[in-house]
Amino acid sequence: PAHTSPAAMSTLDKIKDIESELARTQKNKATMSHIMQLKAKLAKYKRDLLDLNASGGGGGGGEGFEVKKTGDARVGLVGFPSVGKSTLMSTMTDTFSEVASYEFTTLTCIPGVIQHRGAKIQMLDLPGIVEGAKDGRGRGRQVIATARTCTMILVVLDAVKSMNHKPIIEKELEGFGIRLNQKPPAITFRRKEKGGVTLSQTFKGELKYLDQQVCKVILQEYRITNADVILHEDCTGEQLIDVIEGNRVYMPCVYVLNKLDAISLEELEILDQCPHYCPISAHLKWNLDGLLDKIWEYLNLVRVYTKPKGQMPDYSAPVILSGYDKPTVEKFITKIHKSLLTDFKHALVWGTSVKHNPGMVGKDHVLQDEDVVQIIKKL
């Protein structure tokens, strides 16, 4: 086992204590603020644990991990050892990753690239995540640090033992501040000089989860006595903690059910009702195109084609923007070259995002997939 410093050890004990207390506590309105206080403590200790591990020499620095980001999107394959990540990787990207049927073959992170619909998608085969990775066991910490930089995560599950693996992996990723298939909570959080804690809401209706008291208790944990908390939707205490911690990553995730050939049709029909699922068999190459389409849908990439004046649009090399982060004309220009912004007058757009073709737009116009853009400069 990796050497853990005594400080990290005691933090681990504290986390264990809090988790067991949370399990013992009844959940009702009266205990709500107590539970939230514990959860805030938990979030803080987990953060401390990461810091301690990052500074300590735990597990030899993780060589071969910092993978250079290439392409337009990055997809990380996460899963337990020997669920067929490497097989899936090599069939999809023609990259050779060492494949064997015993645990822990992939020890470093192996990148591969898929070309799909004009976009370059980088796939990372992250080594098997073990239980307790978030406490610094195994090479887990570097695995997750790399996972945080991905655009999307594929959780690869073994169809035979899938159901008990899924919550474990989710818990590990959650412990690292990765939130799967969630939107960032609509909470505005502002510190101020004086005036205590005010909780207000911009929507009609009763707050189900948070009230003034619970809010105060959570903020007390972080030694914040004066702040405005404005809720734009009904949020939970956990989401408020996420906002205060501020280091959370929100990303889409698809659960890939591998080794399809090992289960019966009846089982498959049950599994088919779960959201965000995609059954495949990497070994027999079943449904890999279905997986690609699913990845494409979840990545939500927007392809924009450039059109030089008086020429046909260049359909061979689209500029790829993320659909989650408003794909404006300005972002499109910055992606080509920053200097273009200074001379920018307006743009002509052909496609679904404008009423008339071509439409004359400014730099705040939001583009849609497969728009064609021509930039007009100031003279």
Coordinates of C-alpha atoms in Angstrom, one line a residue:
P1 CA 0.0 0.0 0.0
A2 CA 1.1 3.6 -0.7
H3 CA 2.6 5.3 2.3
T4 CA 0.1 7.6 4.0
S5 CA 1.2 10.4 6.3
P6 CA -0.2 10.4 9.8
A7 CA -2.1 13.6 9.0
A8 CA -3.8 12.0 6.1
M9 CA -4.5 9.0 8.3
S10 CA -6.3 11.0 10.9
T11 CA -8.3 12.9 8.2
L12 CA -9.4 9.5 6.9
D13 CA -10.5 8.5 10.4
K14 CA -12.4 11.7 10.7
I15 CA -14.1 11.1 7.3
K16 CA -15.0 7.5 8.5
D17 CA -16.5 8.9 11.8
I18 CA -18.6 11.4 10.0
E19 CA -19.8 8.9 7.4
S20 CA -20.9 6.5 10.1
E21 CA -22.6 9.3 12.0
L22 CA -24.5 10.3 8.9
A23 CA -25.6 6.7 8.5
R24 CA -26.9 6.6 12.1
T25 CA -28.8 9.9 11.9
Q26 CA -32.4 9.9 11.1
K27 CA -33.4 12.2 8.2
N28 CA -36.2 14.6 9.1
K29 CA -36.7 18.4 9.3
A30 CA -35.4 18.5 12.9
T31 CA -32.1 16.9 12.1
M32 CA -31.6 18.6 8.7
S33 CA -29.2 21.3 9.8
H34 CA -27.2 18.8 11.7
I35 CA -26.9 16.5 8.7
M36 CA -25.9 19.4 6.5
Q37 CA -23.3 20.5 9.0
L38 CA -21.8 17.0 8.8
K39 CA -21.9 17.0 5.0
A40 CA -20.1 20.4 4.9
K41 CA -17.4 19.0 7.3
L42 CA -17.1 15.9 5.1
A43 CA -16.6 18.1 2.0
K44 CA -13.9 20.0 3.8
Y45 CA -12.0 16.9 5.0
K46 CA -12.2 15.4 1.5
R47 CA -10.6 18.5 0.1
D48 CA -7.9 18.4 2.8
L49 CA -7.2 14.8 1.9
L50 CA -6.6 15.7 -1.7
D51 CA -4.3 18.6 -0.7
L52 CA -2.3 16.3 1.7
N53 CA -2.0 13.6 -0.9
A54 CA -1.0 16.1 -3.6
S55 CA 1.9 17.4 -1.5
G56 CA 3.0 14.1 0.0
G57 CA 5.0 11.6 -2.0
G58 CA 2.2 9.1 -1.9
G59 CA 2.6 6.5 -4.7
G60 CA 5.5 7.9 -6.6
G61 CA 4.4 11.0 -8.5
G62 CA 2.4 9.2 -11.2
E63 CA 4.7 9.0 -14.2
G64 CA 3.1 8.8 -17.6
F65 CA -0.1 10.5 -16.5
E66 CA -0.2 14.1 -17.7
V67 CA -1.5 13.4 -21.1
K68 CA -1.4 16.3 -23.6
K69 CA -4.8 17.4 -24.6
T70 CA -5.3 17.1 -28.3
G71 CA -8.4 17.1 -30.5
D72 CA -11.7 18.9 -29.9
A73 CA -13.0 16.8 -27.0
R74 CA -11.6 14.4 -24.5
V75 CA -13.4 11.2 -23.4
G76 CA -12.2 9.3 -20.4
L77 CA -12.8 5.6 -20.0
V78 CA -13.3 4.8 -16.3
G79 CA -14.1 1.4 -14.8
F80 CA -12.9 -1.4 -12.7
P81 CA -9.9 -3.5 -13.8
S82 CA -10.6 -6.0 -16.5
V83 CA -14.1 -4.9 -17.7
G84 CA -12.8 -4.5 -21.2
K85 CA -11.7 -0.9 -21.4
S86 CA -8.6 -1.6 -23.3
T87 CA -10.4 -3.9 -25.8
L88 CA -13.0 -1.1 -26.3
M89 CA -10.3 1.4 -26.7
S90 CA -8.3 -0.6 -29.3
T91 CA -11.4 -1.5 -31.4
M92 CA -12.6 2.1 -31.4
T93 CA -9.3 4.0 -32.0
D94 CA -7.0 1.4 -33.4
T95 CA -4.6 2.2 -30.6
F96 CA -2.9 -0.8 -29.1
S97 CA -3.3 -1.0 -25.3
E98 CA -2.0 -4.0 -23.5
V99 CA -4.9 -6.4 -23.2
A100 CA -4.9 -9.4 -20.8
S101 CA -7.5 -11.1 -18.7
Y102 CA -6.0 -10.5 -15.3
E103 CA -6.5 -7.4 -13.2
F104 CA -4.4 -4.2 -13.6
T105 CA -2.9 -4.5 -17.0
T106 CA -3.1 -0.8 -17.9
L107 CA -0.9 1.1 -15.5
T108 CA -0.4 4.3 -17.3
C109 CA -2.8 6.4 -19.2
I110 CA -3.1 5.6 -22.9
P111 CA -4.5 8.1 -25.3
G112 CA -6.1 7.3 -28.7
V113 CA -8.0 9.4 -31.2
I114 CA -11.3 8.9 -33.0
Q115 CA -12.2 10.9 -36.1
H116 CA -15.9 11.3 -36.2
R117 CA -18.0 13.7 -38.3
G118 CA -15.1 16.0 -38.8
A119 CA -14.2 16.2 -35.1
K120 CA -11.1 14.8 -33.5
I121 CA -12.1 13.0 -30.2
Q122 CA -9.3 12.0 -27.9
M123 CA -10.0 8.9 -25.8
L124 CA -8.1 8.2 -22.6
D125 CA -7.9 4.7 -21.2
L126 CA -7.7 5.5 -17.5
P127 CA -6.3 2.7 -15.4
G128 CA -8.7 0.7 -13.2
I129 CA -10.2 2.8 -10.4
V130 CA -10.2 0.9 -7.2
E131 CA -12.4 1.4 -4.2
G132 CA -10.8 4.0 -2.0
A133 CA -9.0 5.7 -4.8
K134 CA -10.3 9.1 -3.5
D135 CA -8.4 8.4 -0.3
G136 CA -5.2 8.0 -2.3
R137 CA -5.2 4.2 -2.6
G138 CA -3.8 2.6 -5.7
R139 CA -2.9 5.1 -8.5
G140 CA -6.4 6.3 -8.0
R141 CA -5.6 9.9 -7.3
Q142 CA -3.8 10.6 -10.6
V143 CA -6.5 8.7 -12.5
I144 CA -9.1 11.0 -11.2
A145 CA -7.1 14.1 -11.6
T146 CA -6.8 13.2 -15.3
A147 CA -10.5 12.3 -15.4
R148 CA -11.4 15.8 -14.2
T149 CA -9.9 17.3 -17.4
C150 CA -12.1 15.2 -19.7
T151 CA -15.1 16.6 -21.6
M152 CA -17.1 13.5 -20.8
I153 CA -16.8 10.2 -19.0
L154 CA -17.6 6.7 -20.2
V155 CA -18.1 4.4 -17.3
V156 CA -17.4 1.0 -18.6
L157 CA -19.3 -1.7 -16.7
D158 CA -19.2 -5.5 -17.0
A159 CA -22.7 -6.7 -17.9
V160 CA -22.3 -9.7 -15.6
K161 CA -21.4 -7.8 -12.4
S162 CA -22.5 -4.3 -13.5
M163 CA -25.0 -3.3 -10.9
N164 CA -22.8 -3.4 -7.8
H165 CA -19.9 -1.7 -9.6
K166 CA -21.8 1.4 -10.8
P167 CA -22.5 3.0 -7.3
I168 CA -18.9 2.4 -6.3
I169 CA -17.5 4.2 -9.3
E170 CA -20.1 7.0 -8.9
K171 CA -19.1 7.4 -5.3
E172 CA -15.4 7.6 -6.1
L173 CA -16.0 10.2 -8.8
E174 CA -18.3 12.2 -6.5
G175 CA -15.7 12.2 -3.8
F176 CA -13.4 14.0 -6.3
G177 CA -15.9 16.7 -7.1
I178 CA -16.9 15.3 -10.5
R179 CA -20.7 15.5 -10.9
L180 CA -22.1 13.2 -13.6
N181 CA -25.0 14.2 -15.8
Q182 CA -25.8 17.2 -13.6
K183 CA -26.1 20.9 -14.4
P184 CA -24.2 23.4 -12.2
P185 CA -26.7 24.4 -9.5
A186 CA -28.5 27.7 -10.1
I187 CA -27.3 29.5 -6.9
T188 CA -25.7 32.9 -6.7
F189 CA -23.4 33.1 -3.7
R190 CA -21.8 36.4 -2.7
R191 CA -19.7 37.2 0.4
K192 CA -20.2 40.6 1.9
E193 CA -18.8 42.8 4.7
K194 CA -21.7 42.8 7.1
G195 CA -25.4 42.0 7.5
G196 CA -25.3 38.3 8.3
V197 CA -26.6 35.5 6.1
T198 CA -29.6 36.2 3.8
L199 CA -31.3 33.5 1.9
S200 CA -33.6 34.6 -0.9
Q201 CA -35.2 33.0 -4.0
T202 CA -36.1 34.2 -7.4
F203 CA -38.9 31.7 -8.1
K204 CA -42.3 31.2 -6.6
G205 CA -43.1 28.4 -4.3
E206 CA -41.9 26.9 -1.1
L207 CA -38.3 25.8 -0.5
K208 CA -38.2 22.1 0.0
Y209 CA -34.6 21.5 1.2
L210 CA -32.9 24.7 2.3
D211 CA -34.0 27.2 4.9
Q212 CA -32.3 30.1 6.7
Q213 CA -31.1 27.8 9.6
V214 CA -29.6 25.1 7.4
C215 CA -28.0 27.7 5.2
K216 CA -26.4 29.4 8.2
V217 CA -25.1 26.2 9.6
I218 CA -23.4 25.2 6.3
L219 CA -21.8 28.7 6.0
Q220 CA -20.6 28.6 9.6
E221 CA -18.6 25.5 8.8
Y222 CA -16.7 27.6 6.2
R223 CA -16.4 30.4 8.7
I224 CA -18.5 32.7 6.5
T225 CA -20.8 34.9 8.6
N226 CA -21.9 37.4 6.0
A227 CA -23.2 36.3 2.6
D228 CA -26.1 36.5 0.2
V229 CA -27.4 33.2 -1.1
I230 CA -29.9 33.6 -3.9
L231 CA -31.6 30.4 -5.2
H232 CA -32.9 30.4 -8.8
E233 CA -34.3 26.9 -8.4
D234 CA -35.1 24.6 -5.5
C235 CA -31.6 23.4 -4.5
T236 CA -30.4 21.0 -1.9
G237 CA -27.8 21.6 0.8
E238 CA -25.3 19.4 -1.0
Q239 CA -25.6 21.7 -4.0
L240 CA -24.9 24.8 -1.8
I241 CA -21.8 23.0 -0.5
D242 CA -20.7 22.4 -4.1
V243 CA -21.1 26.1 -4.9
I244 CA -19.1 27.2 -1.9
E245 CA -16.3 24.6 -2.5
G246 CA -16.3 25.9 -6.1
N247 CA -14.0 23.1 -7.5
R248 CA -16.7 20.9 -8.9
V249 CA -16.6 19.7 -12.5
Y250 CA -19.9 19.0 -14.2
M251 CA -19.8 16.6 -17.1
P252 CA -22.0 14.3 -19.1
C253 CA -21.5 10.6 -18.7
V254 CA -22.6 7.4 -20.5
Y255 CA -22.6 4.0 -18.9
V256 CA -21.2 1.5 -21.3
L257 CA -22.3 -2.0 -20.7
N258 CA -19.6 -4.3 -22.1
K259 CA -19.6 -8.1 -22.5
L260 CA -23.2 -8.1 -23.9
D261 CA -22.7 -11.6 -25.2
A262 CA -22.6 -12.9 -21.6
I263 CA -26.1 -12.0 -20.6
S264 CA -29.6 -13.1 -21.6
L265 CA -32.2 -11.1 -23.6
E266 CA -34.4 -10.7 -20.6
E267 CA -31.6 -9.2 -18.5
L268 CA -30.8 -6.8 -21.4
E269 CA -34.4 -5.6 -21.5
I270 CA -34.3 -4.7 -17.8
L271 CA -31.0 -2.9 -18.2
D272 CA -32.3 -1.1 -21.3
Q273 CA -34.7 0.9 -19.1
C274 CA -31.8 2.6 -17.2
P275 CA -31.0 6.2 -18.3
H276 CA -27.7 7.0 -20.0
Y277 CA -27.0 3.4 -20.9
C278 CA -25.4 2.0 -24.0
P279 CA -24.9 -1.8 -24.3
I280 CA -22.0 -3.0 -26.4
S281 CA -19.7 -5.9 -26.9
A282 CA -16.1 -4.7 -27.6
H283 CA -14.9 -8.1 -28.3
L284 CA -17.5 -9.0 -31.0
K285 CA -17.8 -5.3 -32.1
W286 CA -21.5 -5.1 -31.5
N287 CA -23.2 -1.7 -31.4
L288 CA -20.0 0.3 -31.5
D289 CA -21.5 2.8 -34.0
G290 CA -24.5 3.2 -31.5
L291 CA -21.9 4.1 -28.8
L292 CA -20.3 6.6 -31.1
D293 CA -23.6 8.3 -31.8
K294 CA -24.3 8.4 -28.1
I295 CA -20.9 9.9 -27.4
W296 CA -21.6 12.5 -30.1
E297 CA -25.0 13.4 -28.6
Y298 CA -23.6 13.8 -25.1
L299 CA -20.5 15.8 -26.1
N300 CA -22.9 18.3 -27.7
L301 CA -20.3 19.6 -30.1
V302 CA -21.2 22.3 -32.6
R303 CA -19.4 22.2 -36.0
V304 CA -19.0 25.6 -37.7
Y305 CA -17.7 25.8 -41.3
T306 CA -15.7 28.8 -42.6
K307 CA -16.4 30.4 -45.9
P308 CA -13.8 32.7 -47.5
K309 CA -15.3 35.5 -49.6
G310 CA -16.4 34.4 -53.0
Q311 CA -15.5 30.8 -52.4
M312 CA -17.4 27.6 -51.5
P313 CA -17.5 26.8 -47.7
D314 CA -14.7 24.6 -46.5
Y315 CA -16.5 21.5 -45.3
S316 CA -13.4 19.4 -44.7
A317 CA -12.2 21.2 -41.5
P318 CA -15.0 22.5 -39.3
V319 CA -14.2 24.6 -36.3
I320 CA -15.5 22.7 -33.2
L321 CA -17.1 24.5 -30.3
S322 CA -18.8 23.1 -27.2
G323 CA -22.5 23.3 -27.1
Y324 CA -22.7 23.5 -23.3
D325 CA -20.6 26.7 -23.3
K326 CA -22.6 29.1 -25.5
P327 CA -21.1 28.8 -28.9
T328 CA -21.1 32.4 -30.0
V329 CA -19.5 34.0 -33.1
E330 CA -16.9 35.6 -30.8
K331 CA -15.8 32.1 -29.5
F332 CA -15.6 30.9 -33.1
I333 CA -13.4 33.8 -34.1
T334 CA -11.1 33.4 -31.0
K335 CA -10.7 29.7 -32.0
I336 CA -9.4 30.7 -35.4
H337 CA -7.3 33.6 -34.3
K338 CA -7.6 36.3 -31.7
S339 CA -6.4 39.2 -33.9
L340 CA -9.5 38.8 -36.1
L341 CA -11.7 40.3 -33.3
T342 CA -10.1 43.7 -33.5
D343 CA -11.1 44.2 -37.2
F344 CA -14.4 42.4 -36.8
K345 CA -17.4 44.3 -38.3
H346 CA -20.1 41.6 -38.6
A347 CA -20.5 38.1 -39.8
L348 CA -22.7 36.4 -42.4
V349 CA -24.3 33.2 -41.3
W350 CA -26.0 30.4 -43.3
G351 CA -27.7 27.7 -41.4
T352 CA -30.4 27.0 -38.7
S353 CA -29.5 29.7 -36.2
V354 CA -30.6 32.6 -38.5
K355 CA -34.0 33.4 -40.0
H356 CA -32.7 34.5 -43.4
N357 CA -29.8 33.0 -45.3
P358 CA -27.4 34.6 -45.1
G359 CA -28.2 36.4 -41.9
M360 CA -26.1 39.4 -40.7
V361 CA -25.1 38.9 -37.1
G362 CA -22.9 40.4 -34.4
K363 CA -20.3 38.6 -32.2
D364 CA -22.9 37.6 -29.5
H365 CA -24.9 35.5 -31.9
V366 CA -25.2 31.9 -30.8
L367 CA -24.3 29.4 -33.5
Q368 CA -25.8 26.0 -34.1
D369 CA -24.4 22.7 -35.5
E370 CA -23.2 22.9 -39.1
D371 CA -23.6 26.7 -39.6
V372 CA -21.5 28.3 -42.3
V373 CA -19.9 31.6 -41.3
Q374 CA -18.2 34.4 -43.3
I375 CA -16.5 37.1 -41.4
I376 CA -16.6 40.7 -42.7
K377 CA -13.8 43.0 -41.5
K378 CA -13.8 46.7 -41.0
L379 CA -12.1 48.5 -43.8

